[in-house]
Amino acid sequence: KIFNRYHLGFLDKNKTHEIDVLAGAFMLLRKSVLDKIGWLDEAFFMYGEDIDLSYRIVKAGYKNYYFADTTIIHYKGESTKKGSLNYVKVFYNAMIIFARKHFVGEKAKLFILMLHGAIYFRAFLTVTSNFFKKIYLPLMDAVLMLGGLFLLKNFWASIYYDDPDYYQSAYLWFNFPLYITIWLSGIYFSGGYDEKYNIRRLVRGVFMGSLLLAAVYGFLDLQYRPSRALIVMGAVWVLFSTVLVRMFLHFLEYKNINIGKKEQRNVVIVGSKKESDRVMDLLNQARVNINLIGTVAPSGEEDAEVYLSNLERLDEVVHIYKIHEIIFCSKDVFAQNIMKWMTRLGSGLDYKIVPEKSLSIIGSNSKNTVGELYTIDIRFQISEDMNRRNKRVIDWCLSLLFIVLLVPLFFLVKNKMGLIKNIYQVLFGKKSWVGYATKNNEVSTENLPKIKTGVLSPLDALKVEQFNVPTIQRLNFLYAKDYEAMDDLEIIWKGMRKLGRTADGGRLTADD
């Protein structure tokens, strides 16, 4: 009771209680009360407005009650992701606004000081936690790489050179960190840490890292080039050890070592045959990896050849078929029934709801994550972290290359001063060498993923001089949907003479 005064978890949720603060997700009060105390305070954003309103209600002489005889479905975690810096900032800033509004004097100053301390402390914990979440896998890889290289060094020195001390200490302190850094970078830029169970990306990263390492090795001083054999054996070890780590992590998470194969969840759909068939089509198009057990009829009468059972016996279906997730068709099942069954079956299951005529199946399984969404919406490749990162690397590397080749480029590029300006803006992240075509702002890109303004655009890879707006929109869409790093290189190569363009990418102007 002492430490749970906000959430009041010690109260019986099935009984009505007088409380101080009502959750903003569901509040019912008389308009006359709002007219007297004032409406929601717009100074608050996302958090705190319900606390402020509840506090003003109590101060005005009214009482707040938690009413147990009604239920709602609240998708938690949809506002801001808990554990993010944004959540810490927004939540505690709301508390500061509340303190400044309702408290005065030394009491307010002390409370605000404590809140500021809490903000910095929580921010520190959040940054630390997020850092370790990102670094733990590369760190595990690095430790295994180092251990493997050390053993291979001793093995090769003893077997091939018949001298356990053949390799100098410089090899351990310079070469090994260099090798590991290059291999980790290869995996990182191939997206191997964005999708940790994507073996294709992992193999590609190790292969690219090994090729780069072989090239770098040739430029090293002779004393730092003791053995190419260790690079070859090291590459084999790196591939083996990194795959082994992912198999281990996959087993811990999904209870199997089939990389890329998640544990299939047993799912039932509650709805009519027509809606159930539509949901099945959505699931198939979204390529959701589930084990669909069947359909439960929304009414008391059911066709045994079509339905597993009816809604009144849903708990039996869950028990018999070991169901993990239930999808309710809102067209066929009343909200009251959905809430009744969610309450009755408890939090051990996941629940999804498919709205009528919707192309998405929505649900939120945890307050700590944004609600999971089964959808057939378009997936834009340019939105992936790996592609965004590689696009920035291309921009940065080409900008440095253009600085080195500036004099030859002056003979090729039409607008010389524009080229210098563009190099500066791209180098410091204000522009990208390739972006969407806008054609004097006639073309809208608001429905596409946000990227930096481009010097060039997909139009510059084509020989056609004039494009209508629908064609440009389609080319922008395809660029975002099917983006690969090589696309930018091709566009830049073909649009080399236009690198001095100062207008937005794709504006067909005379100063190209």
Coordinates of C-alpha atoms in Angstrom, one line a residue:
K1 CA 0.0 0.0 0.0
I2 CA 2.9 2.4 0.8
F3 CA 4.6 2.1 -2.6
N4 CA 1.5 1.4 -4.8
R5 CA -0.5 4.5 -4.2
Y6 CA -0.6 5.5 -7.9
H7 CA -1.6 2.2 -9.5
L8 CA -3.6 1.0 -6.5
G9 CA -2.9 -2.6 -7.3
F10 CA -3.8 -3.7 -3.8
L11 CA -7.5 -2.9 -4.4
D12 CA -10.0 -5.5 -5.6
K13 CA -10.5 -4.8 -9.3
N14 CA -14.0 -6.4 -9.2
K15 CA -15.3 -4.0 -6.6
T16 CA -16.1 -0.3 -6.8
H17 CA -13.8 2.0 -4.8
E18 CA -13.4 5.7 -4.1
I19 CA -10.0 6.8 -5.4
D20 CA -8.0 10.0 -6.1
V21 CA -7.1 9.6 -9.7
L22 CA -8.9 8.0 -12.6
A23 CA -7.1 6.7 -15.7
G24 CA -7.6 9.0 -18.7
A25 CA -8.4 6.0 -21.0
F26 CA -12.0 5.9 -19.7
M27 CA -13.6 8.7 -17.6
L28 CA -17.3 9.5 -17.3
L29 CA -18.4 12.7 -15.6
R30 CA -21.1 15.3 -15.7
K31 CA -20.6 18.3 -18.0
S32 CA -21.6 20.6 -15.1
V33 CA -18.5 19.4 -13.3
L34 CA -16.3 20.3 -16.3
D35 CA -18.0 23.7 -16.6
K36 CA -17.0 24.4 -13.0
I37 CA -13.5 23.0 -12.8
G38 CA -12.4 23.5 -16.4
W39 CA -11.6 21.1 -19.2
L40 CA -8.4 19.2 -19.9
D41 CA -5.4 21.4 -19.7
E42 CA -3.6 21.6 -23.0
A43 CA -0.3 22.4 -21.2
F44 CA -0.1 18.6 -20.7
F45 CA 0.8 16.3 -23.6
M46 CA 0.2 12.6 -23.6
Y47 CA 0.6 12.2 -19.8
G48 CA -0.6 14.0 -16.7
E49 CA -3.9 15.5 -18.0
D50 CA -6.0 12.8 -16.3
I51 CA -4.1 13.3 -13.0
D52 CA -4.6 17.1 -13.3
L53 CA -8.3 16.7 -14.0
S54 CA -8.9 14.2 -11.2
Y55 CA -7.0 16.5 -8.8
R56 CA -9.2 19.4 -9.7
I57 CA -12.4 17.3 -9.3
V58 CA -11.4 16.4 -5.8
K59 CA -10.4 19.9 -4.9
A60 CA -13.8 21.1 -6.1
G61 CA -15.5 18.9 -3.5
Y62 CA -16.4 16.0 -5.8
K63 CA -15.4 12.3 -5.5
N64 CA -13.8 10.0 -8.0
Y65 CA -14.9 6.4 -8.2
Y66 CA -13.4 3.4 -9.8
F67 CA -16.5 1.6 -11.2
A68 CA -16.1 -2.1 -11.5
D69 CA -19.3 -3.0 -13.3
T70 CA -18.0 -1.9 -16.8
T71 CA -15.1 -2.9 -18.9
I72 CA -13.1 -1.3 -21.8
I73 CA -10.4 -2.5 -24.2
H74 CA -7.3 -0.3 -23.8
Y75 CA -4.4 -0.8 -26.2
K76 CA -1.6 0.2 -23.9
G77 CA 1.8 1.2 -25.2
E78 CA 0.4 3.0 -28.2
S79 CA 1.3 6.6 -27.1
T80 CA 5.0 6.2 -26.5
K81 CA 7.1 3.1 -26.0
K82 CA 8.0 2.6 -22.3
G83 CA 11.8 2.6 -21.8
S84 CA 12.4 5.2 -24.5
L85 CA 14.0 8.5 -23.7
N86 CA 11.0 10.2 -25.2
Y87 CA 8.8 8.4 -22.6
V88 CA 11.0 9.5 -19.7
K89 CA 11.0 13.1 -20.9
V90 CA 7.3 13.4 -21.7
F91 CA 6.1 11.6 -18.5
Y92 CA 8.2 13.4 -16.0
N93 CA 7.8 16.7 -17.7
A94 CA 4.1 16.3 -17.2
M95 CA 4.7 15.8 -13.5
I96 CA 6.8 19.0 -13.4
I97 CA 3.9 20.9 -15.1
F98 CA 1.5 19.4 -12.5
A99 CA 3.8 20.5 -9.5
R100 CA 4.2 24.0 -10.8
K101 CA 0.5 24.3 -11.3
H102 CA -0.8 23.0 -8.0
F103 CA 2.0 23.4 -5.5
V104 CA 3.6 26.7 -4.2
G105 CA 6.5 27.7 -2.1
E106 CA 9.3 25.5 -0.9
K107 CA 7.2 22.4 -1.2
A108 CA 6.9 22.9 -5.0
K109 CA 10.6 23.7 -5.4
L110 CA 11.6 20.6 -3.5
F111 CA 9.2 18.4 -5.5
I112 CA 10.3 19.8 -8.8
L113 CA 14.0 19.3 -7.9
M114 CA 13.2 15.7 -7.1
L115 CA 11.4 15.3 -10.4
H116 CA 14.4 16.7 -12.3
G117 CA 16.6 14.3 -10.4
A118 CA 14.3 11.5 -11.4
I119 CA 14.4 12.5 -15.1
Y120 CA 18.2 12.4 -15.2
F121 CA 18.3 9.2 -13.3
R122 CA 15.7 7.5 -15.5
A123 CA 17.3 8.9 -18.6
F124 CA 20.7 7.4 -17.4
L125 CA 19.1 4.0 -16.8
T126 CA 17.3 4.2 -20.2
V127 CA 20.4 5.1 -22.1
T128 CA 22.4 2.4 -20.3
S129 CA 19.7 -0.2 -20.9
N130 CA 19.3 0.6 -24.6
F131 CA 23.0 0.7 -25.1
F132 CA 23.5 -2.8 -23.7
K133 CA 20.5 -4.1 -25.7
K134 CA 22.3 -2.9 -28.8
I135 CA 25.8 -3.9 -27.8
Y136 CA 25.4 -7.3 -26.2
L137 CA 25.3 -9.3 -29.5
P138 CA 28.3 -7.5 -31.1
L139 CA 30.1 -7.9 -27.8
M140 CA 29.4 -11.6 -27.7
D141 CA 30.6 -11.9 -31.3
A142 CA 33.8 -10.0 -30.5
V143 CA 34.7 -12.1 -27.4
L144 CA 34.2 -15.3 -29.4
M145 CA 36.2 -13.9 -32.4
L146 CA 39.1 -12.9 -30.1
G147 CA 39.1 -16.3 -28.3
G148 CA 39.0 -18.2 -31.6
L149 CA 41.8 -16.1 -33.1
F150 CA 43.9 -16.6 -30.0
L151 CA 43.5 -20.4 -30.2
L152 CA 44.1 -20.4 -34.0
K153 CA 47.3 -18.4 -33.5
N154 CA 48.7 -20.9 -31.0
F155 CA 47.5 -23.9 -33.1
W156 CA 49.0 -22.6 -36.4
A157 CA 52.3 -21.5 -34.7
S158 CA 52.7 -25.0 -33.2
I159 CA 51.6 -27.0 -36.2
Y160 CA 53.0 -25.0 -39.2
Y161 CA 56.0 -23.2 -37.7
D162 CA 56.7 -25.6 -34.9
D163 CA 57.2 -22.6 -32.6
P164 CA 54.4 -21.7 -30.1
D165 CA 56.0 -18.2 -29.7
Y166 CA 56.3 -17.6 -33.4
Y167 CA 53.8 -14.6 -33.5
Q168 CA 54.9 -11.4 -31.9
S169 CA 52.9 -9.6 -29.3
A170 CA 52.1 -6.9 -31.8
Y171 CA 50.0 -9.4 -33.7
L172 CA 47.8 -9.9 -30.6
W173 CA 47.4 -6.2 -29.8
F174 CA 47.2 -4.7 -33.3
N175 CA 46.1 -7.3 -35.8
F176 CA 43.4 -9.0 -33.7
P177 CA 41.5 -5.8 -32.8
L178 CA 41.8 -4.7 -36.5
Y179 CA 40.4 -8.1 -37.8
I180 CA 37.6 -8.1 -35.3
T181 CA 36.6 -4.5 -36.1
I182 CA 36.5 -5.2 -39.8
W183 CA 34.4 -8.3 -39.4
L184 CA 32.0 -6.7 -37.0
S185 CA 31.7 -3.7 -39.4
G186 CA 30.9 -6.0 -42.2
I187 CA 28.1 -7.7 -40.2
Y188 CA 26.8 -4.3 -39.0
F189 CA 26.6 -2.7 -42.5
S190 CA 25.0 -5.8 -43.9
G191 CA 22.2 -5.5 -41.4
G192 CA 23.3 -8.6 -39.4
Y193 CA 22.5 -6.8 -36.1
D194 CA 19.2 -5.2 -37.3
E195 CA 17.8 -8.7 -37.8
K196 CA 19.9 -10.9 -35.6
Y197 CA 18.4 -14.2 -36.9
N198 CA 18.9 -13.3 -40.6
I199 CA 21.6 -15.8 -41.5
R200 CA 21.8 -14.5 -45.1
R201 CA 22.8 -11.0 -43.9
L202 CA 25.2 -12.5 -41.4
V203 CA 27.0 -14.6 -44.0
R204 CA 27.1 -11.6 -46.4
G205 CA 28.6 -9.5 -43.7
V206 CA 31.3 -12.0 -42.8
F207 CA 32.1 -12.4 -46.5
M208 CA 32.3 -8.7 -47.1
G209 CA 34.4 -8.2 -44.0
S210 CA 36.8 -10.9 -45.1
L211 CA 37.2 -9.4 -48.5
L212 CA 37.9 -6.0 -47.0
L213 CA 40.3 -7.5 -44.5
A214 CA 42.2 -9.2 -47.3
A215 CA 42.5 -5.9 -49.1
V216 CA 43.6 -4.0 -45.9
Y217 CA 46.1 -6.8 -45.1
G218 CA 47.9 -6.1 -48.3
F219 CA 48.6 -2.5 -47.3
L220 CA 49.9 -3.3 -43.9
D221 CA 53.6 -3.0 -43.0
L222 CA 55.5 -6.3 -43.3
Q223 CA 55.8 -6.9 -39.6
Y224 CA 52.0 -6.8 -39.3
R225 CA 51.5 -9.4 -42.1
P226 CA 52.6 -12.6 -40.5
S227 CA 50.1 -15.1 -42.0
R228 CA 47.2 -15.0 -44.5
A229 CA 46.3 -18.5 -43.3
L230 CA 45.1 -17.0 -40.0
I231 CA 42.7 -14.7 -41.9
V232 CA 41.2 -17.6 -43.8
M233 CA 40.9 -19.8 -40.7
G234 CA 39.7 -16.8 -38.8
A235 CA 36.9 -16.1 -41.3
V236 CA 35.7 -19.7 -41.0
W237 CA 35.7 -19.5 -37.2
V238 CA 33.9 -16.1 -37.3
L239 CA 31.1 -17.6 -39.5
F240 CA 30.9 -20.7 -37.3
S241 CA 30.9 -18.9 -34.0
T242 CA 28.4 -16.1 -34.9
V243 CA 26.0 -18.7 -36.3
L244 CA 26.4 -20.7 -33.1
V245 CA 25.6 -17.7 -31.0
R246 CA 22.4 -17.0 -32.9
M247 CA 21.3 -20.7 -32.7
F248 CA 21.8 -20.4 -28.9
L249 CA 19.8 -17.2 -28.6
H250 CA 17.1 -18.6 -30.9
F251 CA 16.8 -21.6 -28.7
L252 CA 16.4 -19.5 -25.6
E253 CA 13.8 -17.3 -27.3
Y254 CA 11.8 -19.9 -29.4
K255 CA 12.8 -23.2 -27.9
N256 CA 14.2 -24.5 -31.2
I257 CA 17.5 -24.1 -33.2
N258 CA 15.8 -23.6 -36.6
I259 CA 17.1 -20.1 -37.3
G260 CA 14.5 -17.9 -38.7
K261 CA 11.7 -20.2 -37.7
K262 CA 9.7 -18.9 -34.8
E263 CA 7.6 -21.1 -32.5
Q264 CA 4.3 -21.3 -34.2
R265 CA 1.4 -19.9 -32.2
N266 CA -1.9 -21.7 -32.1
V267 CA -4.6 -19.3 -33.2
V268 CA -8.4 -19.4 -33.5
I269 CA -10.7 -16.9 -35.2
V270 CA -14.0 -16.0 -33.6
G271 CA -16.5 -14.9 -36.3
S272 CA -18.7 -15.9 -39.2
K273 CA -17.4 -18.1 -42.0
K274 CA -17.4 -15.1 -44.4
E275 CA -15.4 -12.9 -42.0
S276 CA -13.2 -15.8 -41.0
D277 CA -12.3 -16.4 -44.6
R278 CA -11.4 -12.7 -45.0
V279 CA -9.2 -12.8 -42.0
M280 CA -7.5 -15.9 -43.3
D281 CA -6.7 -14.1 -46.5
L282 CA -5.3 -11.2 -44.6
L283 CA -3.1 -13.5 -42.6
N284 CA -1.9 -15.2 -45.7
Q285 CA -1.1 -12.0 -47.5
A286 CA 0.7 -10.6 -44.4
R287 CA 2.7 -13.9 -44.3
V288 CA 2.1 -14.3 -40.6
N289 CA 3.8 -17.4 -39.2
I290 CA 0.9 -19.0 -37.1
N291 CA -0.8 -22.3 -36.8
L292 CA -4.5 -21.5 -37.5
I293 CA -6.5 -24.1 -35.6
G294 CA -9.9 -23.1 -37.0
T295 CA -12.9 -20.9 -36.4
V296 CA -15.3 -20.5 -33.5
A297 CA -18.9 -19.5 -34.3
P298 CA -20.1 -16.2 -32.9
S299 CA -23.6 -17.6 -32.1
G300 CA -24.9 -20.6 -30.2
E301 CA -25.6 -22.7 -33.3
E302 CA -22.7 -23.9 -35.4
D303 CA -22.0 -26.2 -38.4
A304 CA -19.6 -28.8 -37.1
E305 CA -18.0 -29.1 -40.5
V306 CA -17.1 -25.4 -40.5
Y307 CA -16.7 -24.4 -36.8
L308 CA -14.7 -25.9 -33.9
S309 CA -17.4 -24.8 -31.5
N310 CA -19.4 -21.7 -30.6
L311 CA -18.5 -18.7 -28.6
E312 CA -20.1 -19.9 -25.3
R313 CA -17.6 -22.7 -25.2
L314 CA -14.5 -20.7 -26.2
D315 CA -12.7 -21.5 -22.9
E316 CA -13.0 -25.2 -23.8
V317 CA -11.5 -24.6 -27.3
V318 CA -8.6 -22.7 -25.7
H319 CA -7.9 -25.6 -23.3
I320 CA -8.3 -28.5 -25.7
Y321 CA -6.2 -27.0 -28.6
K322 CA -3.7 -25.1 -26.4
I323 CA -4.5 -21.8 -28.0
H324 CA -2.0 -18.9 -27.7
E325 CA -3.9 -16.2 -29.6
I326 CA -7.6 -15.3 -30.4
I327 CA -8.7 -13.1 -33.2
F328 CA -12.1 -11.5 -32.8
C329 CA -14.1 -10.3 -35.8
S330 CA -15.8 -7.1 -34.6
K331 CA -18.5 -7.4 -37.3
D332 CA -19.8 -10.6 -35.7
V333 CA -18.9 -10.3 -32.0
F334 CA -20.2 -7.5 -29.8
A335 CA -17.6 -5.5 -27.9
Q336 CA -19.2 -6.5 -24.6
N337 CA -18.6 -10.2 -25.5
I338 CA -15.0 -9.5 -26.6
M339 CA -14.3 -7.8 -23.3
K340 CA -16.1 -10.5 -21.3
W341 CA -13.9 -13.2 -22.8
M342 CA -10.7 -11.2 -22.5
T343 CA -11.4 -10.8 -18.8
R344 CA -12.5 -14.4 -18.4
L345 CA -9.5 -16.0 -20.2
G346 CA -7.0 -13.6 -18.6
S347 CA -3.6 -12.2 -19.7
G348 CA -2.1 -15.6 -20.5
L349 CA -3.4 -15.2 -24.1
D350 CA -2.9 -12.6 -26.8
Y351 CA -5.9 -11.0 -28.4
K352 CA -6.4 -9.3 -31.8
I353 CA -9.4 -7.6 -33.2
V354 CA -10.2 -7.2 -36.9
P355 CA -12.5 -4.2 -37.7
E356 CA -15.1 -4.7 -40.4
K357 CA -13.7 -4.0 -44.0
S358 CA -10.2 -3.3 -42.5
L359 CA -7.0 -4.5 -44.1
S360 CA -5.3 -4.7 -40.7
I361 CA -5.7 -6.9 -37.6
I362 CA -4.8 -4.9 -34.5
G363 CA -3.8 -5.8 -31.0
S364 CA -1.5 -4.8 -28.1
N365 CA 0.0 -7.6 -26.1
S366 CA 2.2 -5.5 -23.8
K367 CA 2.3 -2.0 -22.4
N368 CA 6.0 -1.9 -23.1
T369 CA 5.7 -2.3 -26.9
V370 CA 3.7 -0.7 -29.6
G371 CA 0.7 -2.8 -30.5
E372 CA 1.4 -5.7 -32.9
L373 CA -0.1 -5.3 -36.3
Y374 CA -0.9 -7.9 -38.9
T375 CA -1.3 -5.9 -42.1
I376 CA -0.8 -6.2 -45.9
D377 CA 0.4 -2.6 -46.1
I378 CA 3.3 -1.9 -48.4
R379 CA 6.8 -2.4 -46.8
F380 CA 9.2 0.2 -48.0
Q381 CA 12.8 -1.0 -48.2
I382 CA 14.1 2.5 -47.7
S383 CA 12.7 2.5 -44.2
E384 CA 14.9 -0.4 -43.0
D385 CA 17.6 0.6 -40.7
M386 CA 20.2 -1.2 -42.8
N387 CA 19.3 0.7 -46.0
R388 CA 19.1 4.1 -44.2
R389 CA 22.5 3.5 -42.7
N390 CA 24.0 2.4 -46.0
K391 CA 22.5 5.3 -47.8
R392 CA 24.1 7.7 -45.4
V393 CA 27.5 5.9 -45.7
I394 CA 27.3 6.2 -49.5
D395 CA 26.5 9.9 -49.2
W396 CA 29.4 10.5 -46.9
C397 CA 32.0 8.4 -48.8
L398 CA 31.0 9.9 -52.2
S399 CA 31.2 13.4 -50.7
L400 CA 34.8 12.7 -49.6
L401 CA 35.6 11.2 -53.1
F402 CA 34.1 14.2 -54.8
I403 CA 36.4 16.5 -52.8
V404 CA 39.4 14.5 -53.9
L405 CA 38.2 14.6 -57.6
L406 CA 36.9 18.2 -57.4
V407 CA 39.1 19.5 -60.2
P408 CA 38.2 16.8 -62.8
L409 CA 34.5 17.1 -61.8
F410 CA 34.6 20.9 -62.6
F411 CA 35.1 19.9 -66.3
L412 CA 32.1 17.6 -66.1
V413 CA 29.5 19.3 -63.9
K414 CA 27.6 22.3 -65.2
N415 CA 27.1 24.2 -62.0
K416 CA 30.5 24.3 -60.3
M417 CA 29.5 26.4 -57.2
G418 CA 26.4 24.3 -56.8
L419 CA 28.6 21.2 -56.7
I420 CA 30.7 22.6 -53.9
K421 CA 27.6 23.6 -51.9
N422 CA 26.0 20.2 -52.4
I423 CA 29.2 18.4 -51.3
Y424 CA 29.1 20.4 -48.1
Q425 CA 25.4 19.9 -47.4
V426 CA 25.5 16.1 -48.1
L427 CA 28.7 15.7 -46.1
F428 CA 27.1 17.2 -43.0
G429 CA 23.7 15.4 -43.5
K430 CA 21.6 18.4 -44.7
K431 CA 21.0 16.7 -48.0
S432 CA 21.4 13.4 -49.7
W433 CA 22.8 12.8 -53.2
V434 CA 19.6 11.0 -54.2
G435 CA 16.1 11.8 -53.0
Y436 CA 12.5 11.9 -54.2
A437 CA 11.5 13.8 -57.4
T438 CA 9.3 16.8 -56.6
K439 CA 9.0 18.8 -59.9
N440 CA 8.6 22.2 -58.4
N441 CA 6.6 20.8 -55.4
E442 CA 3.8 19.6 -57.6
V443 CA 4.5 16.0 -56.5
S444 CA 3.5 15.0 -53.0
T445 CA 5.7 12.6 -51.0
E446 CA 3.8 12.8 -47.7
N447 CA 2.7 9.1 -48.0
L448 CA 6.3 7.9 -48.5
P449 CA 9.0 7.4 -45.8
K450 CA 10.8 10.6 -44.9
I451 CA 14.2 11.0 -46.4
K452 CA 16.5 14.0 -46.9
T453 CA 16.1 16.3 -49.9
G454 CA 18.1 14.9 -52.8
V455 CA 20.4 16.6 -55.3
L456 CA 19.3 14.0 -57.8
S457 CA 16.2 11.8 -58.1
P458 CA 15.2 8.5 -59.8
L459 CA 14.3 10.6 -62.8
D460 CA 18.0 11.3 -63.4
A461 CA 18.7 7.6 -64.2
L462 CA 16.3 7.9 -67.2
K463 CA 16.8 9.4 -70.6
V464 CA 13.3 10.8 -70.8
E465 CA 13.1 14.6 -70.5
Q466 CA 9.5 15.2 -69.5
F467 CA 7.4 13.3 -66.9
N468 CA 3.8 13.9 -65.8
V469 CA 2.9 13.9 -62.1
P470 CA 1.5 10.4 -61.9
T471 CA 4.6 8.9 -63.4
I472 CA 6.9 10.8 -61.0
Q473 CA 4.8 9.6 -58.1
R474 CA 5.0 6.0 -59.3
L475 CA 8.8 6.3 -59.7
N476 CA 9.2 7.8 -56.2
F477 CA 7.0 4.9 -54.8
L478 CA 9.1 2.3 -56.6
Y479 CA 12.3 3.9 -55.4
A480 CA 11.2 3.8 -51.8
K481 CA 9.6 0.3 -52.0
D482 CA 12.5 -1.5 -53.8
Y483 CA 15.4 0.6 -52.6
E484 CA 18.9 -0.9 -52.7
A485 CA 22.2 1.0 -52.2
M486 CA 23.2 0.2 -55.8
D487 CA 20.2 2.3 -57.0
D488 CA 21.8 5.4 -55.6
L489 CA 25.1 4.6 -57.3
E490 CA 23.4 4.1 -60.6
I491 CA 21.4 7.3 -60.4
I492 CA 24.5 9.3 -59.4
W493 CA 26.6 7.7 -62.2
K494 CA 24.0 8.5 -64.9
G495 CA 23.2 12.0 -63.4
M496 CA 26.9 13.0 -62.9
R497 CA 26.6 16.2 -64.9
K498 CA 23.8 17.4 -62.7
L499 CA 25.6 17.1 -59.3
G500 CA 25.7 20.9 -59.1
R501 CA 21.9 21.1 -59.1
T502 CA 20.8 23.5 -56.4
A503 CA 17.0 22.9 -56.6
D504 CA 15.3 19.9 -55.0
G505 CA 16.0 16.6 -56.6
G506 CA 13.9 16.0 -59.6
R507 CA 13.0 19.6 -60.4
L508 CA 13.4 19.7 -64.1
T509 CA 15.0 23.2 -64.4
A510 CA 17.2 24.8 -66.9
D511 CA 20.2 25.2 -64.5
D512 CA 20.7 21.4 -64.3

